[in-house]
mmCIF file of C-alpha atoms in Angstrom:
data_model
loop_
_atom_site.group_PDB
_atom_site.id
_atom_site.type_symbol
_atom_site.label_atom_id
_atom_site.label_comp_id
_atom_site.label_asym_id
_atom_site.label_seq_id
_atom_site.Cartn_x
_atom_site.Cartn_y
_atom_site.Cartn_z
ATOM 1 C CA MET A 1 111.538 49.718 92.135
ATOM 2 C CA THR A 2 114.440 49.185 90.733
ATOM 3 C CA ILE A 3 117.575 51.224 91.566
ATOM 4 C CA GLU A 4 117.469 52.750 87.848
ATOM 5 C CA GLU A 5 114.138 53.934 88.195
ATOM 6 C CA ILE A 6 114.205 55.786 91.792
ATOM 7 C CA GLN A 7 117.289 57.382 90.425
ATOM 8 C CA ASN A 8 115.142 58.516 87.371
ATOM 9 C CA GLU A 9 112.902 59.951 89.625
ATOM 10 C CA LEU A 10 115.105 61.634 91.849
ATOM 11 C CA VAL A 11 116.528 62.874 88.141
ATOM 12 C CA GLU A 12 113.186 64.124 87.480
ATOM 13 C CA GLU A 13 112.183 65.618 91.082
ATOM 14 C CA PHE A 14 115.347 67.474 90.974
ATOM 15 C CA SER A 15 114.968 69.259 87.376
ATOM 16 C CA MET A 16 111.569 70.993 88.539
ATOM 17 C CA PHE A 17 113.320 73.361 90.762
ATOM 18 C CA GLU A 18 115.402 76.357 88.843
ATOM 19 C CA ASP A 19 117.738 77.288 91.247
ATOM 20 C CA TRP A 20 120.114 75.494 93.803
ATOM 21 C CA MET A 21 118.472 77.312 96.389
ATOM 22 C CA GLN A 22 115.621 75.532 96.141
ATOM 23 C CA ARG A 23 117.624 72.147 95.579
ATOM 24 C CA TYR A 24 119.118 72.627 98.845
ATOM 25 C CA GLU A 25 115.792 73.182 100.692
ATOM 26 C CA TYR A 26 114.383 70.332 98.869
ATOM 27 C CA MET A 27 117.159 68.362 99.973
ATOM 28 C CA ILE A 28 116.552 69.206 103.563
ATOM 29 C CA GLU A 29 112.834 68.176 103.186
ATOM 30 C CA LEU A 30 113.808 65.192 101.882
ATOM 31 C CA GLY A 31 116.056 64.612 105.525
ATOM 32 C CA LYS A 32 113.176 64.997 107.471
ATOM 33 C CA THR A 33 111.695 61.915 105.431
ATOM 34 C CA LEU A 34 114.852 59.788 106.475
ATOM 35 C CA PRO A 35 114.114 56.476 108.276
ATOM 36 C CA LEU A 36 115.493 57.470 111.156
ATOM 37 C CA ILE A 37 118.706 55.157 112.833
ATOM 38 C CA ASP A 38 117.587 53.596 116.048
ATOM 39 C CA GLU A 39 119.643 55.182 118.982
ATOM 40 C CA ARG A 40 121.045 52.429 119.594
ATOM 41 C CA TYR A 41 122.945 52.274 116.599
ATOM 42 C CA LYS A 42 124.537 55.950 117.115
ATOM 43 C CA THR A 43 127.871 54.345 117.920
ATOM 44 C CA ASP A 44 131.050 54.815 116.796
ATOM 45 C CA GLN A 45 131.339 51.784 114.919
ATOM 46 C CA ASN A 46 128.268 52.999 112.772
ATOM 47 C CA ILE A 47 129.713 56.332 112.067
ATOM 48 C CA ILE A 48 130.827 57.354 108.397
ATOM 49 C CA LYS A 49 134.392 57.897 108.017
ATOM 50 C CA GLY A 50 135.353 61.102 105.888
ATOM 51 C CA CYS A 51 132.245 62.723 106.678
ATOM 52 C CA GLN A 52 132.791 66.231 107.958
ATOM 53 C CA SER A 53 129.490 65.838 109.853
ATOM 54 C CA LYS A 54 128.464 63.016 111.668
ATOM 55 C CA VAL A 55 126.827 60.554 109.892
ATOM 56 C CA TRP A 56 125.302 57.219 111.393
ATOM 57 C CA VAL A 57 124.428 54.509 109.108
ATOM 58 C CA HIS A 58 122.865 51.198 110.147
ATOM 59 C CA ALA A 59 122.184 48.341 107.638
ATOM 60 C CA GLU A 60 120.415 44.469 107.870
ATOM 61 C CA MET A 61 119.304 42.136 105.579
ATOM 62 C CA LYS A 62 115.564 41.376 105.600
ATOM 63 C CA ASP A 63 114.311 38.850 102.458
ATOM 64 C CA GLU A 64 117.495 39.238 100.916
ATOM 65 C CA LYS A 65 117.157 42.859 100.560
ATOM 66 C CA VAL A 66 119.728 45.681 102.583
ATOM 67 C CA GLN A 67 117.564 47.818 104.524
ATOM 68 C CA PHE A 68 119.007 51.164 105.724
ATOM 69 C CA THR A 69 118.614 53.372 108.376
ATOM 70 C CA ALA A 70 120.477 56.469 108.943
ATOM 71 C CA ASP A 71 120.917 60.308 110.600
ATOM 72 C CA SER A 72 123.045 62.987 110.627
ATOM 73 C CA ASP A 73 124.012 65.992 113.201
ATOM 74 C CA ALA A 74 123.956 68.492 109.665
ATOM 75 C CA ILE A 75 120.501 69.220 107.849
ATOM 76 C CA ILE A 76 122.495 68.878 104.322
ATOM 77 C CA THR A 77 124.120 65.898 105.067
ATOM 78 C CA LYS A 78 121.121 64.559 106.613
ATOM 79 C CA GLY A 79 119.575 65.340 103.271
ATOM 80 C CA ILE A 80 122.483 64.086 101.036
ATOM 81 C CA ILE A 81 122.112 60.904 102.875
ATOM 82 C CA ALA A 82 118.548 60.512 102.541
ATOM 83 C CA ILE A 83 118.723 60.425 98.789
ATOM 84 C CA LEU A 84 121.421 57.893 99.061
ATOM 85 C CA ILE A 85 119.042 55.550 101.679
ATOM 86 C CA ARG A 86 116.083 55.660 99.228
ATOM 87 C CA VAL A 87 118.502 54.877 96.338
ATOM 88 C CA PHE A 88 119.895 51.869 97.995
ATOM 89 C CA SER A 89 117.539 50.444 100.605
ATOM 90 C CA ASN A 90 115.165 47.808 99.651
ATOM 91 C CA GLN A 91 117.291 46.109 96.984
ATOM 92 C CA HIS A 92 119.332 43.081 96.571
ATOM 93 C CA PRO A 93 123.303 43.543 97.730
ATOM 94 C CA GLN A 94 124.741 43.070 94.501
ATOM 95 C CA ASP A 95 122.584 45.596 92.763
ATOM 96 C CA ILE A 96 123.750 48.498 95.314
ATOM 97 C CA VAL A 97 127.494 47.191 94.143
ATOM 98 C CA ASP A 98 126.699 47.169 90.684
ATOM 99 C CA ALA A 99 124.686 50.491 90.778
ATOM 100 C CA ASP A 100 125.939 53.277 88.644
ATOM 101 C CA MET A 101 125.770 56.313 90.472
ATOM 102 C CA GLY A 102 125.768 58.729 87.250
ATOM 103 C CA PHE A 103 122.301 60.224 88.576
ATOM 104 C CA ILE A 104 124.710 62.727 91.005
ATOM 105 C CA ASP A 105 126.039 64.314 88.143
ATOM 106 C CA GLU A 106 123.019 64.640 86.679
ATOM 107 C CA ILE A 107 121.216 66.272 89.567
ATOM 108 C CA GLY A 108 124.259 68.419 89.675
ATOM 109 C CA LEU A 109 124.783 67.433 93.327
ATOM 110 C CA LYS A 110 128.695 67.107 93.378
ATOM 111 C CA GLU A 111 129.616 70.133 91.789
ATOM 112 C CA HIS A 112 127.266 72.249 94.260
ATOM 113 C CA LEU A 113 128.666 70.782 97.298
ATOM 114 C CA SER A 114 131.698 71.919 98.751
ATOM 115 C CA LEU A 115 134.807 69.534 98.539
ATOM 116 C CA THR A 116 133.956 68.381 102.293
ATOM 117 C CA ARG A 117 130.778 67.492 101.753
ATOM 118 C CA ALA A 118 131.717 65.945 98.199
ATOM 119 C CA ASN A 119 134.193 63.899 99.921
ATOM 120 C CA GLY A 120 131.870 63.021 102.850
ATOM 121 C CA LEU A 121 129.066 61.726 99.591
ATOM 122 C CA VAL A 122 131.770 59.584 98.359
ATOM 123 C CA SER A 123 132.654 58.273 101.840
ATOM 124 C CA MET A 124 128.578 57.946 102.301
ATOM 125 C CA ILE A 125 128.650 55.645 99.070
ATOM 126 C CA LYS A 126 131.516 53.243 99.507
ATOM 127 C CA GLN A 127 130.051 52.885 103.298
ATOM 128 C CA LEU A 128 126.474 51.747 101.737
ATOM 129 C CA ARG A 129 128.777 49.376 98.979
ATOM 130 C CA MET A 130 130.722 47.833 102.192
ATOM 131 C CA TYR A 131 127.547 47.228 103.637
ATOM 132 C CA ALA A 132 126.064 45.340 100.458
ATOM 133 C CA ILE A 133 129.162 43.863 99.720
ATOM 134 C CA ALA A 134 129.318 42.156 103.320
ATOM 135 C CA TYR A 135 125.722 40.749 102.573
ATOM 136 C CA GLN A 136 126.245 39.334 99.558
ATOM 137 C CA THR A 137 129.178 37.323 100.768
ATOM 138 C CA GLN A 138 126.826 35.702 103.203
ATOM 139 C CA ILE A 139 123.847 35.185 100.489
ATOM 140 C CA ASN A 140 127.029 33.159 98.531
#
């Protein structure tokens, strides 16, 4: 699936819920499906700076696509990174860099997060894109 198709799927899934308590519960469920990072990658160098909670992300390139694994010590944050990894994992680096992130506003995520979590969301997107840029330079 393309990034846009996955984003559309997420918008559709979130639109099924009537209120934000249900959406938060769904995010927590998504966090439980997150491809977990191997314990050996839970290091300071894999922590995303700018997040209030601890979020570890590991990326590797397989068949010219970036694969991400992650974990967080907070359940909502784990749900947020799970959404981003679902969108970006197994995609070509350039597609990750070029991706329009408007779906975040469509599902209302940013407006329903505390300021610190919203800043963390921006930091997560930035870090995932940095991995993609690093891998893109290896391809070119």
